[in-house]
Coordinates of C-alpha atoms and ligand atoms in Angstrom, one line a residue:
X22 CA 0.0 0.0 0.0
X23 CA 1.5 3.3 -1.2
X24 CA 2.3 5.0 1.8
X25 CA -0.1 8.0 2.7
X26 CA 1.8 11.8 3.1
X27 CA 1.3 13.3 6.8
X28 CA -1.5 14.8 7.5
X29 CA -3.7 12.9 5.1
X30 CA -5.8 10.3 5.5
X31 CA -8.2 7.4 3.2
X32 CA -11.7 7.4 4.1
X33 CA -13.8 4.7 1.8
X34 CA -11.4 5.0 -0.6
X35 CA -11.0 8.7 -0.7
X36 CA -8.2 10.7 0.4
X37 CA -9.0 13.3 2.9
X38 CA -6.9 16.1 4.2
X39 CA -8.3 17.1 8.1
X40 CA -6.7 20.0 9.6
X41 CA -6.5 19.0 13.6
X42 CA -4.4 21.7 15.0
X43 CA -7.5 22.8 16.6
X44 CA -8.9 20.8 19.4
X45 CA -13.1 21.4 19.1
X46 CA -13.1 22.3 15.5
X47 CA -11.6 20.0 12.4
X48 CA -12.0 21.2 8.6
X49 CA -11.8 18.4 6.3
X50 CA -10.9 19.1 2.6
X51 CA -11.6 16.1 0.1
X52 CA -8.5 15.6 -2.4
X53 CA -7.6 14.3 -5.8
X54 CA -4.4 14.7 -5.7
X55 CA -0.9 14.9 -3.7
X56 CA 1.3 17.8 -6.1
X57 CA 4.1 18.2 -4.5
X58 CA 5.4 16.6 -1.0
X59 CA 8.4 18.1 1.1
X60 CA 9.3 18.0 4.9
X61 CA 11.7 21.2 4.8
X62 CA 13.9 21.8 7.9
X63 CA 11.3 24.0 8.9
X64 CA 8.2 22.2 8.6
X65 CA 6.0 19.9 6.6
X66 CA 5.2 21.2 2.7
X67 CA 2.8 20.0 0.4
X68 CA 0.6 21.4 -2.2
X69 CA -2.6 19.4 -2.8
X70 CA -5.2 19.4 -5.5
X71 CA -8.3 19.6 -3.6
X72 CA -12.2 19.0 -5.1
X73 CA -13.5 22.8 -3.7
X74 CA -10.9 25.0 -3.6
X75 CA -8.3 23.6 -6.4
X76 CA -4.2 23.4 -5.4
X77 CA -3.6 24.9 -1.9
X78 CA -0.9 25.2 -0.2
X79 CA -0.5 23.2 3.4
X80 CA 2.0 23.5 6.0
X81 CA 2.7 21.4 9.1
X82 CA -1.1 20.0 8.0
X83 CA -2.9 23.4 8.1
X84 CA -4.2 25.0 5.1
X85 CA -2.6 28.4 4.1
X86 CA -4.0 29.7 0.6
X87 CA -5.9 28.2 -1.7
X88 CA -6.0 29.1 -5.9
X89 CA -9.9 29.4 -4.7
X90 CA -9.7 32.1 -2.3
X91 CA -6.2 32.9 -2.1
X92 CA -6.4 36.0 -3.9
X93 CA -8.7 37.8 -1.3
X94 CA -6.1 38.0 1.9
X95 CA -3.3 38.7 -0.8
X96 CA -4.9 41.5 -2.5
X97 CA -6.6 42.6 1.3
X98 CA -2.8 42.0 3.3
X99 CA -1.2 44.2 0.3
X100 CA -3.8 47.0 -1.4
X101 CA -4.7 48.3 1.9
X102 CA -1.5 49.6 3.2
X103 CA -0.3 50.3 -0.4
X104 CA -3.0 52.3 -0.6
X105 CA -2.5 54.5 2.4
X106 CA 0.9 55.1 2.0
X107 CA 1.0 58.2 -0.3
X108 CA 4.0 56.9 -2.6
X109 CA 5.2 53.1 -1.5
X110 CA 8.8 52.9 -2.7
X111 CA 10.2 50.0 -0.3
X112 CA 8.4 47.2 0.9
X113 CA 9.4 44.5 3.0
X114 CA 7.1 41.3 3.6
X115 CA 8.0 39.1 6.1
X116 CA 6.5 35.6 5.2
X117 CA 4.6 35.3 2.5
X118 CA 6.3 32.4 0.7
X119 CA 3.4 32.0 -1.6
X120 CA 4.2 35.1 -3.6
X121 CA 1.0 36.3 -3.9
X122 CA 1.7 39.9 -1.2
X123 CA 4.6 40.1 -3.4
X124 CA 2.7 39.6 -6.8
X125 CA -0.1 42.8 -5.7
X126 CA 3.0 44.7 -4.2
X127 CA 4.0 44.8 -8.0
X128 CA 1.5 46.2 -9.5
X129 CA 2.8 49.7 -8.1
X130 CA 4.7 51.5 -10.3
X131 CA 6.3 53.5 -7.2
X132 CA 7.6 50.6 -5.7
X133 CA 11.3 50.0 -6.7
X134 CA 11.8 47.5 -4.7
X135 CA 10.0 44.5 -2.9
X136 CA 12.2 42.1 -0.4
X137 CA 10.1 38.9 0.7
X138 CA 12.0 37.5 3.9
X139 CA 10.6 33.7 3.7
X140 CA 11.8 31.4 6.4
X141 CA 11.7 28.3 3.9
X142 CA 12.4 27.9 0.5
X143 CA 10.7 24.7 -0.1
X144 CA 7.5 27.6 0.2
X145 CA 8.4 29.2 -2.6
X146 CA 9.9 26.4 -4.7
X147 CA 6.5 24.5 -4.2
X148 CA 4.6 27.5 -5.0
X149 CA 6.2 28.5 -8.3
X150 CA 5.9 25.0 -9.3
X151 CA 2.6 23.9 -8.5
X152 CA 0.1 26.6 -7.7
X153 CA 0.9 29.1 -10.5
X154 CA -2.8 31.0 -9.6
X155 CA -1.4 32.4 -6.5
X156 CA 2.0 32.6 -6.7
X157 CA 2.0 34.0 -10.2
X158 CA 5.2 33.8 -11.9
X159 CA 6.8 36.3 -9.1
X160 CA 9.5 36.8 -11.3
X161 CA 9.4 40.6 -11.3
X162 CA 12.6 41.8 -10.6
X163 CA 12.1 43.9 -7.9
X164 CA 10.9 40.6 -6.2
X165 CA 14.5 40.1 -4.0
X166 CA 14.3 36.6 -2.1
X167 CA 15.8 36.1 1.1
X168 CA 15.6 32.7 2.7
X169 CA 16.3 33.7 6.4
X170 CA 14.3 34.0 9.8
X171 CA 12.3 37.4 9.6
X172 CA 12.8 38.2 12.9
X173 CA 16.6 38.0 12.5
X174 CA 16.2 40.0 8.8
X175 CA 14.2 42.7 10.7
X176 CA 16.6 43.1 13.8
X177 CA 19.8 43.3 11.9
X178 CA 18.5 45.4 8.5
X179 CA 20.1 48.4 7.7
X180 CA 17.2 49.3 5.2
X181 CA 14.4 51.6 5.6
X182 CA 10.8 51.0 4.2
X183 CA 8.1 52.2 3.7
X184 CA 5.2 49.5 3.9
X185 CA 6.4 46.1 5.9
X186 CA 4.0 43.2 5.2
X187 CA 3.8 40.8 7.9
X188 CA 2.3 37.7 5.9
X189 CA 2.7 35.1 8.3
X190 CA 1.3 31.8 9.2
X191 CA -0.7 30.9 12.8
X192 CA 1.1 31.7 15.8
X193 CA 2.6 28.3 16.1
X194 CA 6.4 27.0 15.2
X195 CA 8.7 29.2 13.0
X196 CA 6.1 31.9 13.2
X197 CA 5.5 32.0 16.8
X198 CA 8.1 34.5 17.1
X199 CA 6.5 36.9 14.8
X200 CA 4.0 38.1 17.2
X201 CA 6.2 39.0 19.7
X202 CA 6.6 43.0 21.1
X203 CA 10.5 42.6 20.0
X204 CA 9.3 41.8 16.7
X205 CA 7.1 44.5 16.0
X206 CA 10.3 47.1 17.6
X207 CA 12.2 45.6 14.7
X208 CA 9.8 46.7 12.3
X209 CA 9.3 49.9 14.0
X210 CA 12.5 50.9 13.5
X211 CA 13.1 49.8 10.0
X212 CA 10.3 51.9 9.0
X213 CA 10.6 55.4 7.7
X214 CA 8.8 58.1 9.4
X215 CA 5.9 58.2 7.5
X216 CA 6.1 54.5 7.1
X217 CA 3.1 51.6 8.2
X218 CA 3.0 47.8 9.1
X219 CA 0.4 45.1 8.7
X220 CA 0.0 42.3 10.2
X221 CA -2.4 39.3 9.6
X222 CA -4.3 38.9 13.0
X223 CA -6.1 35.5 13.2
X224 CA -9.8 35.2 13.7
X225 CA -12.4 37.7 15.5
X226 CA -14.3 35.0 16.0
X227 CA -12.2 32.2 17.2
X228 CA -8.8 33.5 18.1
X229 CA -9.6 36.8 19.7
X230 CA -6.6 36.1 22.5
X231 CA -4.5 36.3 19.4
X232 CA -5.7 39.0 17.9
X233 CA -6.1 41.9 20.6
X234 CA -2.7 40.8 22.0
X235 CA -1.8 41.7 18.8
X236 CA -4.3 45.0 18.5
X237 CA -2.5 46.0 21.8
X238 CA 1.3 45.4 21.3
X239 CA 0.8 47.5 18.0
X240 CA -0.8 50.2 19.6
X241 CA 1.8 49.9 22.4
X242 CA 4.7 51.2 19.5
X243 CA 2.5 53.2 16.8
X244 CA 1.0 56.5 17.4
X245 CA -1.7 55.4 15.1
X246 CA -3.4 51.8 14.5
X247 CA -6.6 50.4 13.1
X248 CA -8.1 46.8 12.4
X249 CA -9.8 45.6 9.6
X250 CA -11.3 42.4 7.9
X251 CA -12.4 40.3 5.3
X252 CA -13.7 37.2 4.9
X253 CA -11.6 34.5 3.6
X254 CA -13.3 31.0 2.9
X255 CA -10.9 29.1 3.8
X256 CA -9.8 30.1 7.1
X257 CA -11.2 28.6 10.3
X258 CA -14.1 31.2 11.2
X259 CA -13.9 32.7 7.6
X260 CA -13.8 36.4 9.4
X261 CA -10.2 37.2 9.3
X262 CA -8.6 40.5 10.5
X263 CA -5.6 42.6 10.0
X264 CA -3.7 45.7 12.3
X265 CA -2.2 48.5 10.7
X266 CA 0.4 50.1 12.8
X267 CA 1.5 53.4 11.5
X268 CA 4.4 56.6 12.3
X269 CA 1.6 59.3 10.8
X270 CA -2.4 59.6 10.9
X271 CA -3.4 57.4 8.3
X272 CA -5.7 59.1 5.6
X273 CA -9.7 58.9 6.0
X274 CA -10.9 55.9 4.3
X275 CA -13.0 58.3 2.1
X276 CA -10.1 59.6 0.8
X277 CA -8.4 56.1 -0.5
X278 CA -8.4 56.1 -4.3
X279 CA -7.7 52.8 -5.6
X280 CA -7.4 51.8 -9.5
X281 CA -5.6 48.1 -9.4
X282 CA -6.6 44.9 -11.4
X283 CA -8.0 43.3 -8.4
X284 CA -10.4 40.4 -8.2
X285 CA -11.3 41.3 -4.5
X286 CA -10.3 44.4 -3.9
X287 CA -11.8 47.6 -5.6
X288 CA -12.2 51.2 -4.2
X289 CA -15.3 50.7 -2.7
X290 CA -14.1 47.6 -0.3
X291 CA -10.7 49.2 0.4
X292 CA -12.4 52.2 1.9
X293 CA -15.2 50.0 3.6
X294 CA -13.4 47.1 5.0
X295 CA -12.6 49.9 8.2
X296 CA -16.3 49.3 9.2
X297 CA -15.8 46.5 11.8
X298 CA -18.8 44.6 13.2
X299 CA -20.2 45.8 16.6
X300 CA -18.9 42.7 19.2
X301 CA -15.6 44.0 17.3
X302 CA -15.5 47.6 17.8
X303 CA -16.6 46.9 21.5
X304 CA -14.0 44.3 22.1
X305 CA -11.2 46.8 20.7
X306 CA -12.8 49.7 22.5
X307 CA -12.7 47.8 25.7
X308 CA -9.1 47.2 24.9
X309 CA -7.7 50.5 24.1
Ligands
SAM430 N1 -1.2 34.0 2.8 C1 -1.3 32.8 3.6 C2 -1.8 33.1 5.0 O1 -2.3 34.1 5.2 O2 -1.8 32.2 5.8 C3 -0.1 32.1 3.6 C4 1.0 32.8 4.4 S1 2.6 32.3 4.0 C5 2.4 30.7 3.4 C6 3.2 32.1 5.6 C7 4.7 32.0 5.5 O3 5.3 32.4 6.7 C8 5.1 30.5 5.3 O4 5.6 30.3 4.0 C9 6.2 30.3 6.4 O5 7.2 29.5 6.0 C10 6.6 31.7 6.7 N2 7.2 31.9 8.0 C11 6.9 31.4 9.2 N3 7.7 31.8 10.2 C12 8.6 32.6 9.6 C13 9.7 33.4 10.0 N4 10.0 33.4 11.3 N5 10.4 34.2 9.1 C14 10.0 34.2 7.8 N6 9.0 33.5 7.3 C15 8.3 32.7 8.2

């Protein structure tokens, strides 16, 4: 019997992928196909052709993007901080070994340059290779790879940006670190003055420990900060959020102007996606 890759499992004959990080809640994703298998130094790669949501990428046994959905948190995690910086030249993402950030941080012709810190390779090799619709080609060449820790890249760069992109995965292994106070002091200071961070922040709904710990140690180093959401299908909870920490006021959402091929993102969300749903605006106001 061919033997099964992690994570995966043959219900009547059917291959099954069960995500069972959590402990009360498992998502189950029904698969045709194993594309590409890989246990990195860093954790567990594969990219799976699944029946609903077409090749995505799963680490350590957790789904991360889909070529279904992926497109909504990488156009959201990039277009909104793009868009309220007044003239992006610099951009760091830390993460984001799919490519997609990357890919949307492109399409802006201030940008000279675009440095994706990605822990693990194998991401970005498996990406290229077999899930194209997220990862475009990412060959643009102010795309500059480095394969390091981001936490290490952002305590020991010498460069200044503009818009940093934290693009990580849950809280858990090589990313646990990136949601640390020390981390976000790194990025603080390798921001220019009028520079702004994002970070994805897990799930109002079922991480909330996550994300206002989050809310909070970015308001703890930015004069200015602000959450806000969209919903991505395949992410436990669907309602995901992001914090924007930033050196100056950030411009009213009324004043956004946003022209970008997007398939998710148009002027209309990027200005709108601010308004938060009330158990939200009174669990941050009960923070602040
Ligand atoms: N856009 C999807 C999402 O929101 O989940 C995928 C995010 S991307 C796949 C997350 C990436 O963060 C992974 O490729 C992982 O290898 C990378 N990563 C985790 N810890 C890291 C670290 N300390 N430094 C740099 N990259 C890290």
């Amino acid at each position: 019997m061919k033997r099964l890759p992690g994570y995966l499992n043959r219900i009547e004959g059917e291959l099954w992928l069960t995500e069972d990080e959590r402990e009360n809640l498992k998502l189950s994703y029904r698969i045709k196909d194993v594309l590409f298998e890989e246990k990195s130094p860093f954790q567990h790669v594969m990219v799976l052709d699944s029946y609903d949501f077409g090749p995505m990428l799963v680490l350590d046994g957790v789904v991360q993007t889909t070529s279904m959905d992926g497109h909504i948190y990488n156009e959201m995690i990039a277009h909104v901080p793009l868009t309220l910086h007044p003239a992006p030249q610099k951009v760091l993402i830390i993460g984001g070994g799919d490519c997609g950030a990357a890919n949307e941080a492109a399409k802006y012709d201030t940008v000279e340059a675009i440095d994706l810190v990605e822990i693990d390779e194998v991401v970005v090799r498996a990406c290229k290779s077999w899930l194209p619709e997220v990862s475009g080609n990412a060959s643009d060449p102010r795309i500059r790879y480095h394969y390091v820790d981001g936490v290490k890249f952002a305590a020991e760069t010498r460069e200044k940006y503009d818009v940093v992109i934290v693009d990580s995965s849950d809280p858990v292994g090589p990313a646990r670190q990136l949601f640390e106070s020390e981390f976000y002091r790194s990025l603080f200071k390798a921001l220019n003055d009028d520079g702004l961070m994002v970070c994805q922040s897990q799930s109002p709904i079922l991480h909330q420990d996550v994300m206002m710990q989050t809310y909070q140690r970015i308001g703890e180093l930015f004069p200015y900060r602000k959450m806000y959401t969209a919903v991505v299908p395949t992410y436990p909870g669907g309602l995901w959020s992001f914090t924007i920490g930033s050196k100056r006021r950030l411009p009213e959402p009324e004043h956004i102007r946003f022209s970008k091929k997007a398939r998710y993102a148009n002027e209309e969300i990027l200005r709108r996606c601010f308004a938060l749903p009330t158990f939200l605006e009174e669990l941050l106001a009960s923070r602040s």
